Amino acid sequence: MAASSIAARPGIVLEHRPWWRSRMTIVAAIVGAMVICHLTLSRTLSWPDSLVWHSLTHYLDNIQNWLAAESAKTDPNFAYRLIHWISSGLDALVRWLYHLLSSWLTWPGTTLLGGLLAWRFGGRRAAVIMVGSFASFAALGLWDDSMQTLALMLVAVALSLLVGVPLGIVAGRSDRFNGLITPVLDAMQIVPAFAYLMPVVIFFSVGPAAAVITTMVYSVPPAVRITALGIRSVPANTVEAALALGSTKRQLLWKVQLPLARRLLLLSVNQTILFALSMVVIAGLINTEGGLGAPVTNGLNSDPALAILAGVAIVVMAIALDRVTEAIAERTDTAKRHLDVAGRKRARLATGAVFLSIAVAAILGHLLSAGSAYTRWTAQDWLRTQVQNALDYVQKPTTFLFKDITNPVGNFLVAHMLQPLDTFLVETPWFITLAGLAAIAFVLSGLRPATTTILMFALIGAIGEWQDAMDTFSQVLVATAIAVAIGIVLGVLAAEIPWVSRAIRPVNDVLQTLPQLVYVIPFVYIFPISYVPGLIASVLYAFPVVVRLVERGVRDVAPETVEAAGAFGATRLQTLVKVKIPLARDAIMLGINQGIIMVLAVVVIAGLVGSGALGYAVAAGLQRGQFGIGVVASIAILAMGIALDRVTRGNRSAAKGGRS
Amino acid sequence: MRGKWLYGAVGVVAALAAVAGLIVASTATARPTAAKASCGTVTLNEQAWTGSTANTYVAKYVLEKYLGCKVKVTDIAEIPVYQAMAQGKVSAVLEDWQHVAQYKQYATKQKTVTLEGSNGLTGHIGWFIPKYLLQKYPSFATWKGIKGHEKVFASPEAPQGMFLGGDPSYEQKDTQLIQALGLKLKHVTVGAETAEVARYSQLIAQRKPVIFYWWTPEYRNAELNLTEVKLPARMKGCEDDGTTNAPIAKYRCAYSSYPLEKVFSTKFVKSGSPAVAVLKRWAWPSNADQNLVSSWIAGQHMDPQKAAEKYVKSHMAVVNKWLGK
Amino acid sequence: MRQSASSNGHRHSGPPLIKADGIWKIFGRNADKVVGTPDADLPRSELRAKTGCVAAVRDVSFDVYPGEVFVVMGLSGSGKSTLVRTLIRLIEPTAGRIELDGRDVTAASHDELLQLRRHTSSMVFQHFGLLAHRTVLDNVAFGLEVQGVSKAQRHARAGEVLKLVGLEDAASQFPSELSGGMQQRVGLARAFAVDPKVLLYDEPFSALDPLIRRDMQDEVIRLQEETGKTTVFITHDLPEALRLGDRIAIMRDGRIVQLGTPEELVGSPADEYVENFVRDIPRSHVLTLRWIMREARAGEEDGPRLDVATTVRNAVPVIASSERPCCAVDDGRIVGVVDKDAVLTAIAGEE
């Protein structure tokens, strides 16, 4: 850290270099040199076969077979028995919760319970949202599946927090641990679930437990990261004051850091929920209990309209849980809790009344056998017809939408952006590509990121994924560029104009939780070119996070600075371009960084709708039982992610000065 | 103050317990009396294609209606389901497309699953084109007729001519086959089955040329009027799996046709349930039967349960054979 | 306004309560290898260029006696806030030895250090460092809470201290509902609640506006009178330093450039740097008769008597109206005389 901040110092001095020495010019020159090499050395020189470790996939397959054989033994060793207990426990827990929601409380009881809980902790608006979401599960005709998913998500989220929050606390208090765990978290978010689905099944069998574990791999990282952020965001002077009064570390944690980090802790709950819900479909591939994932997977083939309805139910659940937890977070704002004795008494009475009315509703539900009554009121058939009509419309090649907009745009994107870049990266001799990428990394971020880049791409070559990786790399670059461009524009607009911010938030939530396969299928019809739907999936998944970070960054620019700019007579646009955006640079860089991670997280889905390359290989690895191939392709995705992350992050840590 | 909270908590727990007790009591009495206990629960896995939905629900209907079994349907992915069968969590898969590596691992080595023979269907993979194309270019009936005309299949991502590849979960060797045949087509992976269907049905709707990896049985083939391109005949040592890195010449042949397997969990087979015998006898009389049910489900969006009922009611002879009557 | 009895630091009796001996604090990698080498004496920017280290405190030594108010004054970046933190090892000193109430702080174990922070010292911070999630009462009681004092006892004590700072009505409010001045009163109350022997103030009033700052200084003086705590007070404001301090250490670039009573600083600045500081201070407001008196000659003992600690400004009316030189008295004993010339010279020094 210290070394990099010192290394960066001369860079600050050189701010006034002539244009021909600016970073962008140097990068452009490197790219130019690469293009010239590409054109002159016109033969494809892919990574040499002699430098590939061919037997790796074979070894990996053997490991998996060995694990499977071990688990099949009648007298398993202790580790397997322990895992077996865990998985039976989890199975039982999820099933119990499902029965509680679905057959014990019945839907009137569950709806009332959800509504009243939201009302008690989040206020009236939260209650309306909660009841509305439950009503829509019934209206969509997906009540049972929704309750299955809800039970699964509650357990997965609770466990993610149980694991993630303590880790986050440690990471918030120790820089060393934070440094150790960050790459692990990155890997958990980048490595496609398809790669570890089979090992999870071997260890935890199929069923709710396996689904919970798979979900947790993706939803623990935000819990850790945001908790750590929360601990770190407690004002240093408060911590110091507590220490000066002789607090022990534990007292500091329980009496100062945790209470003050409360809002961010609740945000971590919120984000954990969103991340967990985005795994519903994949977790459904190894769950025996149904849930909303099953209608999506099966529906895509036999009933796309139903798949879309199930996707809508997932989104409704995500938005409801998001808004309700947020309302709770607002409510528990530390300085706003004034409950006198009378108020407490009232609150307790209210709690009692709540449980009583839920009990009454549940009993009523049973008397009316309402467990199945929702089917009488569902609007599923009507909705399915509507959705199917819409799908039929987009599938018709004669429409204006297709003929005059999407088809030409798609063709242009492929012919003039993706295809040339792909050809360039795949066909340029490997050593030129490697040297060029390293040089760009060096210019942008310094020596260490450049070294990382070389190592990571060499690793990709060594495991035999060079060609596929270059193919995927070209698409990742284009997707990131588009996502960042859209994200920055929308983020800045949202920071400046309140209604844009309000309008964009639900869109962001939808895009982050709606299973990508659901929304990408229509694009397969309207952009019938292999790369484009995958590109769209990546962009749609990645730009919301860029919007969020950019919006926050621009908003957080100190009002005094903005005021000062105004006092000098800067127009709104000048203030934005000359003050706010430069000052939000860190947030924007973080946005680019996170955008890349998100794009990489969609590589597999993109591979399933035509992007091919690494994503396709990962999917094939799971679905054809070729574990090794899937893992090797995942390693390549991870390596690419690490390189891109370090290059985009290098700037950030260098820009941060030490504490004075 | 803490004490008061404690009272509150105890009260709440007590209330909950009372409610739970009531509910359990009421459900216990309301539960319908289980039918013949001998069958128990059978878990069938539904795979991600419509034909599999047809299999699963027809079998489910028969087992529930005639044996009083309780049938649970799961939706586990194709490979993980082997592990599930090994552990007895899934009883049977009624249509498996030759997962040879899994047969070796689970059936031969571990003996945790058993292969129970054909489900009556013959699976066949090949290169398909729409009939209108064949009418325009009669030479496209065989691969030789395509040679030299690859540009007909030009697309934005493959100006030299596009071959639309299949779902990553299916066995394929088209890259190698194209190379072995000396065709100038570019193999384009469009991804999941749904995406492939979307892509070719879009092109067919525009009546454009398209050639793609596809298979029978599949209910869409008749609907879309598809026809197969003739590939070189099978020979000895013919390879179908592109990932085995065999010499390129080994791939110069058509895909084989093979029976679609029923795979059972060994635990299920040994359970003594009457469902085992019925499922062992269970098989479609022909590809057409499955296509019929599939088209009801996917083409007409009929509820799978109702589609199964409709088939069973109209094909009692077949069902009686399954039941051993 | 300042009490004459406490105006002279040398008068305090007994051994020092705080002893700081050769304290160094250097930030950066291998910081401990810098102390004792010639590098340690390099100017700040050169040291940084050479070793990558920043020296915040360099070889600082001082003693603080029981009941004394010891002020450390310097501009921002002079190392004064770092210095006060090293006293209870909120920042670990790189080298040097610190004694607090007879105990070696630098060698203290983790537990000893906790006990020291809980019972011996207390600190007031520039940005208050209040706990936003707790009421004023619970904030004040926090120090007692970490000591493990029962709720009833600590609330009783916190109530008393709140009365002392005049905030008894705000007990159930939250810090964010109070003005800055009131928040810092809570900070003061929190520090006094544990009844420490030593009070450390780190620029406690620099975030407050001038009028409130003056109020708060009065508050500190009043509390000081009532409780007689030994105090280390950090500030960048010279008038504040002169107002509160028995002795003042002026810091620059991590070193103490002058240490003395207010009148020593104003009367004989050690170098140009200190002189620039004190230039605008009216000397007559700071200098006392002790500073300008001379030996009494025979026959001068019958002039009007004034306490030796009286400031020149306050002495002017008496001296001006008297024909005879004025006698400076300490404990009833005449220690010198002041004539009109001496007063005029002292005032003239102000330009």
mmCIF file with all atom_site columns, C-alpha atoms in Angstrom, chain A residues 36-187:
data_model
loop_
_atom_site.group_PDB
_atom_site.id
_atom_site.type_symbol
_atom_site.label_atom_id
_atom_site.label_alt_id
_atom_site.label_comp_id
_atom_site.label_asym_id
_atom_site.label_entity_id
_atom_site.label_seq_id
_atom_site.pdbx_PDB_ins_code
_atom_site.Cartn_x
_atom_site.Cartn_y
_atom_site.Cartn_z
_atom_site.occupancy
_atom_site.B_iso_or_equiv
_atom_site.pdbx_formal_charge
_atom_site.auth_seq_id
_atom_site.auth_comp_id
_atom_site.auth_asym_id
_atom_site.auth_atom_id
_atom_site.pdbx_PDB_model_num
ATOM 1   C CA . ILE A 1 36  ? 0.256   -3.264  -36.863 1.00 0.00 ? 36  ILE A CA 1
ATOM 2   C CA . CYS A 1 37  ? 1.715   -6.524  -35.557 1.00 0.00 ? 37  CYS A CA 1
ATOM 3   C CA . HIS A 1 38  ? -1.627  -8.182  -36.162 1.00 0.00 ? 38  HIS A CA 1
ATOM 4   C CA . LEU A 1 39  ? -1.707  -6.987  -39.762 1.00 0.00 ? 39  LEU A CA 1
ATOM 5   C CA . THR A 1 40  ? 1.890   -7.727  -40.630 1.00 0.00 ? 40  THR A CA 1
ATOM 6   C CA . LEU A 1 41  ? 2.144   -11.088 -38.888 1.00 0.00 ? 41  LEU A CA 1
ATOM 7   C CA . SER A 1 42  ? -1.025  -12.151 -40.563 1.00 0.00 ? 42  SER A CA 1
ATOM 8   C CA . ARG A 1 43  ? -0.878  -15.808 -39.522 1.00 0.00 ? 43  ARG A CA 1
ATOM 9   C CA . THR A 1 44  ? -2.774  -16.848 -36.440 1.00 0.00 ? 44  THR A CA 1
ATOM 10  C CA . LEU A 1 45  ? -0.324  -17.755 -33.722 1.00 0.00 ? 45  LEU A CA 1
ATOM 11  C CA . SER A 1 46  ? -2.385  -19.020 -30.850 1.00 0.00 ? 46  SER A CA 1
ATOM 12  C CA . TRP A 1 47  ? -0.853  -20.131 -27.568 1.00 0.00 ? 47  TRP A CA 1
ATOM 13  C CA . PRO A 1 48  ? 1.596   -22.951 -28.428 1.00 0.00 ? 48  PRO A CA 1
ATOM 14  C CA . ASP A 1 49  ? 0.312   -26.420 -27.762 1.00 0.00 ? 49  ASP A CA 1
ATOM 15  C CA . SER A 1 50  ? 3.608   -27.438 -26.168 1.00 0.00 ? 50  SER A CA 1
ATOM 16  C CA . LEU A 1 51  ? 2.966   -24.966 -23.331 1.00 0.00 ? 51  LEU A CA 1
ATOM 17  C CA . VAL A 1 52  ? -0.419  -26.407 -22.434 1.00 0.00 ? 52  VAL A CA 1
ATOM 18  C CA . TRP A 1 53  ? -0.971  -28.643 -19.450 1.00 0.00 ? 53  TRP A CA 1
ATOM 19  C CA . HIS A 1 54  ? -3.306  -31.076 -21.177 1.00 0.00 ? 54  HIS A CA 1
ATOM 20  C CA . SER A 1 55  ? -3.770  -33.565 -18.396 1.00 0.00 ? 55  SER A CA 1
ATOM 21  C CA . LEU A 1 56  ? -5.256  -30.998 -16.002 1.00 0.00 ? 56  LEU A CA 1
ATOM 22  C CA . THR A 1 57  ? -8.847  -31.675 -17.030 1.00 0.00 ? 57  THR A CA 1
ATOM 23  C CA . HIS A 1 58  ? -8.206  -35.358 -16.659 1.00 0.00 ? 58  HIS A CA 1
ATOM 24  C CA . TYR A 1 59  ? -6.893  -34.922 -13.111 1.00 0.00 ? 59  TYR A CA 1
ATOM 25  C CA . LEU A 1 60  ? -9.860  -32.810 -12.191 1.00 0.00 ? 60  LEU A CA 1
ATOM 26  C CA . ASP A 1 61  ? -12.240 -35.452 -13.549 1.00 0.00 ? 61  ASP A CA 1
ATOM 27  C CA . ASN A 1 62  ? -10.469 -38.069 -11.478 1.00 0.00 ? 62  ASN A CA 1
ATOM 28  C CA . ILE A 1 63  ? -10.827 -35.970 -8.355  1.00 0.00 ? 63  ILE A CA 1
ATOM 29  C CA . GLN A 1 64  ? -14.534 -35.635 -8.913  1.00 0.00 ? 64  GLN A CA 1
ATOM 30  C CA . ASN A 1 65  ? -14.941 -39.361 -9.587  1.00 0.00 ? 65  ASN A CA 1
ATOM 31  C CA . TRP A 1 66  ? -13.007 -40.151 -6.457  1.00 0.00 ? 66  TRP A CA 1
ATOM 32  C CA . LEU A 1 67  ? -15.189 -37.828 -4.407  1.00 0.00 ? 67  LEU A CA 1
ATOM 33  C CA . ALA A 1 68  ? -18.322 -39.378 -5.863  1.00 0.00 ? 68  ALA A CA 1
ATOM 34  C CA . ALA A 1 69  ? -17.042 -42.879 -5.123  1.00 0.00 ? 69  ALA A CA 1
ATOM 35  C CA . GLU A 1 70  ? -16.163 -41.888 -1.549  1.00 0.00 ? 70  GLU A CA 1
ATOM 36  C CA . SER A 1 71  ? -19.617 -40.483 -0.971  1.00 0.00 ? 71  SER A CA 1
ATOM 37  C CA . ALA A 1 72  ? -21.223 -43.676 -2.276  1.00 0.00 ? 72  ALA A CA 1
ATOM 38  C CA . LYS A 1 73  ? -19.458 -45.879 0.260   1.00 0.00 ? 73  LYS A CA 1
ATOM 39  C CA . THR A 1 74  ? -21.721 -47.485 2.817   1.00 0.00 ? 74  THR A CA 1
ATOM 40  C CA . ASP A 1 75  ? -19.365 -46.514 5.614   1.00 0.00 ? 75  ASP A CA 1
ATOM 41  C CA . PRO A 1 76  ? -18.386 -42.923 4.837   1.00 0.00 ? 76  PRO A CA 1
ATOM 42  C CA . ASN A 1 77  ? -15.561 -41.224 6.711   1.00 0.00 ? 77  ASN A CA 1
ATOM 43  C CA . PHE A 1 78  ? -16.090 -38.589 9.341   1.00 0.00 ? 78  PHE A CA 1
ATOM 44  C CA . ALA A 1 79  ? -16.025 -35.599 6.978   1.00 0.00 ? 79  ALA A CA 1
ATOM 45  C CA . TYR A 1 80  ? -18.818 -37.044 4.887   1.00 0.00 ? 80  TYR A CA 1
ATOM 46  C CA . ARG A 1 81  ? -20.870 -37.920 7.931   1.00 0.00 ? 81  ARG A CA 1
ATOM 47  C CA . LEU A 1 82  ? -20.473 -34.390 9.264   1.00 0.00 ? 82  LEU A CA 1
ATOM 48  C CA . ILE A 1 83  ? -21.526 -32.930 5.928   1.00 0.00 ? 83  ILE A CA 1
ATOM 49  C CA . HIS A 1 84  ? -24.401 -35.353 5.862   1.00 0.00 ? 84  HIS A CA 1
ATOM 50  C CA . TRP A 1 85  ? -25.637 -34.083 9.225   1.00 0.00 ? 85  TRP A CA 1
ATOM 51  C CA . ILE A 1 86  ? -25.348 -30.505 8.059   1.00 0.00 ? 86  ILE A CA 1
ATOM 52  C CA . SER A 1 87  ? -27.253 -31.216 4.899   1.00 0.00 ? 87  SER A CA 1
ATOM 53  C CA . SER A 1 88  ? -30.015 -33.157 6.638   1.00 0.00 ? 88  SER A CA 1
ATOM 54  C CA . GLY A 1 89  ? -30.312 -30.339 9.146   1.00 0.00 ? 89  GLY A CA 1
ATOM 55  C CA . LEU A 1 90  ? -30.610 -27.739 6.415   1.00 0.00 ? 90  LEU A CA 1
ATOM 56  C CA . ASP A 1 91  ? -33.074 -29.874 4.485   1.00 0.00 ? 91  ASP A CA 1
ATOM 57  C CA . ALA A 1 92  ? -35.240 -30.219 7.555   1.00 0.00 ? 92  ALA A CA 1
ATOM 58  C CA . LEU A 1 93  ? -35.042 -26.529 8.338   1.00 0.00 ? 93  LEU A CA 1
ATOM 59  C CA . VAL A 1 94  ? -36.113 -25.410 4.865   1.00 0.00 ? 94  VAL A CA 1
ATOM 60  C CA . ARG A 1 95  ? -38.888 -27.998 4.730   1.00 0.00 ? 95  ARG A CA 1
ATOM 61  C CA . TRP A 1 96  ? -40.126 -26.994 8.155   1.00 0.00 ? 96  TRP A CA 1
ATOM 62  C CA . LEU A 1 97  ? -40.197 -23.338 7.158   1.00 0.00 ? 97  LEU A CA 1
ATOM 63  C CA . TYR A 1 98  ? -42.039 -24.165 3.974   1.00 0.00 ? 98  TYR A CA 1
ATOM 64  C CA . HIS A 1 99  ? -44.633 -26.126 5.897   1.00 0.00 ? 99  HIS A CA 1
ATOM 65  C CA . LEU A 1 100 ? -44.985 -23.281 8.344   1.00 0.00 ? 100 LEU A CA 1
ATOM 66  C CA . LEU A 1 101 ? -45.626 -20.779 5.558   1.00 0.00 ? 101 LEU A CA 1
ATOM 67  C CA . SER A 1 102 ? -47.653 -22.958 3.308   1.00 0.00 ? 102 SER A CA 1
ATOM 68  C CA . SER A 1 103 ? -49.597 -25.579 5.228   1.00 0.00 ? 103 SER A CA 1
ATOM 69  C CA . TRP A 1 104 ? -49.592 -24.415 8.855   1.00 0.00 ? 104 TRP A CA 1
ATOM 70  C CA . LEU A 1 105 ? -50.267 -20.735 8.516   1.00 0.00 ? 105 LEU A CA 1
ATOM 71  C CA . THR A 1 106 ? -52.031 -21.160 5.156   1.00 0.00 ? 106 THR A CA 1
ATOM 72  C CA . TRP A 1 107 ? -52.003 -18.252 2.829   1.00 0.00 ? 107 TRP A CA 1
ATOM 73  C CA . PRO A 1 108 ? -54.239 -15.900 4.847   1.00 0.00 ? 108 PRO A CA 1
ATOM 74  C CA . GLY A 1 109 ? -52.023 -16.438 7.863   1.00 0.00 ? 109 GLY A CA 1
ATOM 75  C CA . THR A 1 110 ? -48.781 -16.050 5.945   1.00 0.00 ? 110 THR A CA 1
ATOM 76  C CA . THR A 1 111 ? -49.954 -12.915 4.179   1.00 0.00 ? 111 THR A CA 1
ATOM 77  C CA . LEU A 1 112 ? -51.086 -11.431 7.471   1.00 0.00 ? 112 LEU A CA 1
ATOM 78  C CA . LEU A 1 113 ? -47.848 -12.417 9.196   1.00 0.00 ? 113 LEU A CA 1
ATOM 79  C CA . GLY A 1 114 ? -45.753 -10.835 6.435   1.00 0.00 ? 114 GLY A CA 1
ATOM 80  C CA . GLY A 1 115 ? -47.880 -7.715  6.315   1.00 0.00 ? 115 GLY A CA 1
ATOM 81  C CA . LEU A 1 116 ? -47.962 -7.190  10.052  1.00 0.00 ? 116 LEU A CA 1
ATOM 82  C CA . LEU A 1 117 ? -44.250 -7.869  10.497  1.00 0.00 ? 117 LEU A CA 1
ATOM 83  C CA . ALA A 1 118 ? -43.527 -5.324  7.781   1.00 0.00 ? 118 ALA A CA 1
ATOM 84  C CA . TRP A 1 119 ? -45.958 -2.886  9.395   1.00 0.00 ? 119 TRP A CA 1
ATOM 85  C CA . ARG A 1 120 ? -44.489 -3.322  12.850  1.00 0.00 ? 120 ARG A CA 1
ATOM 86  C CA . PHE A 1 121 ? -40.871 -2.831  11.793  1.00 0.00 ? 121 PHE A CA 1
ATOM 87  C CA . GLY A 1 122 ? -41.102 -0.927  8.545   1.00 0.00 ? 122 GLY A CA 1
ATOM 88  C CA . GLY A 1 123 ? -44.265 1.138   8.655   1.00 0.00 ? 123 GLY A CA 1
ATOM 89  C CA . ARG A 1 124 ? -47.411 1.301   6.599   1.00 0.00 ? 124 ARG A CA 1
ATOM 90  C CA . ARG A 1 125 ? -45.812 1.551   3.177   1.00 0.00 ? 125 ARG A CA 1
ATOM 91  C CA . ALA A 1 126 ? -43.684 -1.537  3.815   1.00 0.00 ? 126 ALA A CA 1
ATOM 92  C CA . ALA A 1 127 ? -46.790 -3.427  4.903   1.00 0.00 ? 127 ALA A CA 1
ATOM 93  C CA . VAL A 1 128 ? -48.642 -2.487  1.726   1.00 0.00 ? 128 VAL A CA 1
ATOM 94  C CA . ILE A 1 129 ? -45.681 -3.655  -0.380  1.00 0.00 ? 129 ILE A CA 1
ATOM 95  C CA . MET A 1 130 ? -45.461 -6.922  1.520   1.00 0.00 ? 130 MET A CA 1
ATOM 96  C CA . VAL A 1 131 ? -49.150 -7.745  1.240   1.00 0.00 ? 131 VAL A CA 1
ATOM 97  C CA . GLY A 1 132 ? -49.100 -6.682  -2.395  1.00 0.00 ? 132 GLY A CA 1
ATOM 98  C CA . SER A 1 133 ? -46.245 -9.054  -3.154  1.00 0.00 ? 133 SER A CA 1
ATOM 99  C CA . PHE A 1 134 ? -47.975 -11.976 -1.451  1.00 0.00 ? 134 PHE A CA 1
ATOM 100 C CA . ALA A 1 135 ? -51.150 -11.188 -3.324  1.00 0.00 ? 135 ALA A CA 1
ATOM 101 C CA . SER A 1 136 ? -49.260 -11.177 -6.605  1.00 0.00 ? 136 SER A CA 1
ATOM 102 C CA . PHE A 1 137 ? -47.736 -14.610 -5.899  1.00 0.00 ? 137 PHE A CA 1
ATOM 103 C CA . ALA A 1 138 ? -51.285 -15.864 -5.568  1.00 0.00 ? 138 ALA A CA 1
ATOM 104 C CA . ALA A 1 139 ? -52.440 -13.938 -8.618  1.00 0.00 ? 139 ALA A CA 1
ATOM 105 C CA . LEU A 1 140 ? -49.588 -15.350 -10.686 1.00 0.00 ? 140 LEU A CA 1
ATOM 106 C CA . GLY A 1 141 ? -50.727 -18.820 -9.619  1.00 0.00 ? 141 GLY A CA 1
ATOM 107 C CA . LEU A 1 142 ? -47.300 -19.514 -8.172  1.00 0.00 ? 142 LEU A CA 1
ATOM 108 C CA . TRP A 1 143 ? -48.084 -19.474 -4.470  1.00 0.00 ? 143 TRP A CA 1
ATOM 109 C CA . ASP A 1 144 ? -46.534 -22.828 -3.621  1.00 0.00 ? 144 ASP A CA 1
ATOM 110 C CA . ASP A 1 145 ? -43.417 -22.267 -5.689  1.00 0.00 ? 145 ASP A CA 1
ATOM 111 C CA . SER A 1 146 ? -43.044 -18.814 -4.191  1.00 0.00 ? 146 SER A CA 1
ATOM 112 C CA . MET A 1 147 ? -43.288 -20.154 -0.654  1.00 0.00 ? 147 MET A CA 1
ATOM 113 C CA . GLN A 1 148 ? -40.693 -22.813 -1.469  1.00 0.00 ? 148 GLN A CA 1
ATOM 114 C CA . THR A 1 149 ? -38.372 -20.135 -2.759  1.00 0.00 ? 149 THR A CA 1
ATOM 115 C CA . LEU A 1 150 ? -39.141 -17.829 0.147   1.00 0.00 ? 150 LEU A CA 1
ATOM 116 C CA . ALA A 1 151 ? -38.377 -20.563 2.691   1.00 0.00 ? 151 ALA A CA 1
ATOM 117 C CA . LEU A 1 152 ? -35.151 -21.385 0.885   1.00 0.00 ? 152 LEU A CA 1
ATOM 118 C CA . MET A 1 153 ? -34.151 -17.738 0.645   1.00 0.00 ? 153 MET A CA 1
ATOM 119 C CA . LEU A 1 154 ? -34.889 -17.021 4.296   1.00 0.00 ? 154 LEU A CA 1
ATOM 120 C CA . VAL A 1 155 ? -32.631 -19.871 5.351   1.00 0.00 ? 155 VAL A CA 1
ATOM 121 C CA . ALA A 1 156 ? -29.924 -18.995 2.815   1.00 0.00 ? 156 ALA A CA 1
ATOM 122 C CA . VAL A 1 157 ? -29.972 -15.322 3.753   1.00 0.00 ? 157 VAL A CA 1
ATOM 123 C CA . ALA A 1 158 ? -29.949 -16.056 7.476   1.00 0.00 ? 158 ALA A CA 1
ATOM 124 C CA . LEU A 1 159 ? -27.001 -18.423 7.085   1.00 0.00 ? 159 LEU A CA 1
ATOM 125 C CA . SER A 1 160 ? -25.180 -16.030 4.769   1.00 0.00 ? 160 SER A CA 1
ATOM 126 C CA . LEU A 1 161 ? -25.462 -13.361 7.419   1.00 0.00 ? 161 LEU A CA 1
ATOM 127 C CA . LEU A 1 162 ? -24.484 -15.797 10.144  1.00 0.00 ? 162 LEU A CA 1
ATOM 128 C CA . VAL A 1 163 ? -21.319 -16.576 8.215   1.00 0.00 ? 163 VAL A CA 1
ATOM 129 C CA . GLY A 1 164 ? -20.778 -13.246 6.496   1.00 0.00 ? 164 GLY A CA 1
ATOM 130 C CA . VAL A 1 165 ? -21.299 -10.764 9.301   1.00 0.00 ? 165 VAL A CA 1
ATOM 131 C CA . PRO A 1 166 ? -18.673 -12.210 11.676  1.00 0.00 ? 166 PRO A CA 1
ATOM 132 C CA . LEU A 1 167 ? -16.216 -12.495 8.793   1.00 0.00 ? 167 LEU A CA 1
ATOM 133 C CA . GLY A 1 168 ? -17.071 -8.931  7.825   1.00 0.00 ? 168 GLY A CA 1
ATOM 134 C CA . ILE A 1 169 ? -16.439 -7.778  11.378  1.00 0.00 ? 169 ILE A CA 1
ATOM 135 C CA . VAL A 1 170 ? -13.014 -9.381  11.372  1.00 0.00 ? 170 VAL A CA 1
ATOM 136 C CA . ALA A 1 171 ? -12.305 -7.948  7.925   1.00 0.00 ? 171 ALA A CA 1
ATOM 137 C CA . GLY A 1 172 ? -13.452 -4.538  9.134   1.00 0.00 ? 172 GLY A CA 1
ATOM 138 C CA . ARG A 1 173 ? -11.066 -4.618  12.065  1.00 0.00 ? 173 ARG A CA 1
ATOM 139 C CA . SER A 1 174 ? -8.037  -6.210  10.461  1.00 0.00 ? 174 SER A CA 1
ATOM 140 C CA . ASP A 1 175 ? -6.459  -4.985  7.249   1.00 0.00 ? 175 ASP A CA 1
ATOM 141 C CA . ARG A 1 176 ? -4.525  -8.202  6.970   1.00 0.00 ? 176 ARG A CA 1
ATOM 142 C CA . PHE A 1 177 ? -7.577  -10.405 7.100   1.00 0.00 ? 177 PHE A CA 1
ATOM 143 C CA . ASN A 1 178 ? -9.344  -8.055  4.720   1.00 0.00 ? 178 ASN A CA 1
ATOM 144 C CA . GLY A 1 179 ? -6.474  -8.450  2.283   1.00 0.00 ? 179 GLY A CA 1
ATOM 145 C CA . LEU A 1 180 ? -6.661  -12.219 2.596   1.00 0.00 ? 180 LEU A CA 1
ATOM 146 C CA . ILE A 1 181 ? -10.384 -12.588 2.192   1.00 0.00 ? 181 ILE A CA 1
ATOM 147 C CA . THR A 1 182 ? -10.978 -10.104 -0.636  1.00 0.00 ? 182 THR A CA 1
ATOM 148 C CA . PRO A 1 183 ? -9.613  -12.342 -3.427  1.00 0.00 ? 183 PRO A CA 1
ATOM 149 C CA . VAL A 1 184 ? -11.624 -15.249 -2.011  1.00 0.00 ? 184 VAL A CA 1
ATOM 150 C CA . LEU A 1 185 ? -14.774 -13.147 -2.158  1.00 0.00 ? 185 LEU A CA 1
ATOM 151 C CA . ASP A 1 186 ? -13.928 -12.066 -5.702  1.00 0.00 ? 186 ASP A CA 1
ATOM 152 C CA . ALA A 1 187 ? -13.525 -15.686 -6.697  1.00 0.00 ? 187 ALA A CA 1
#
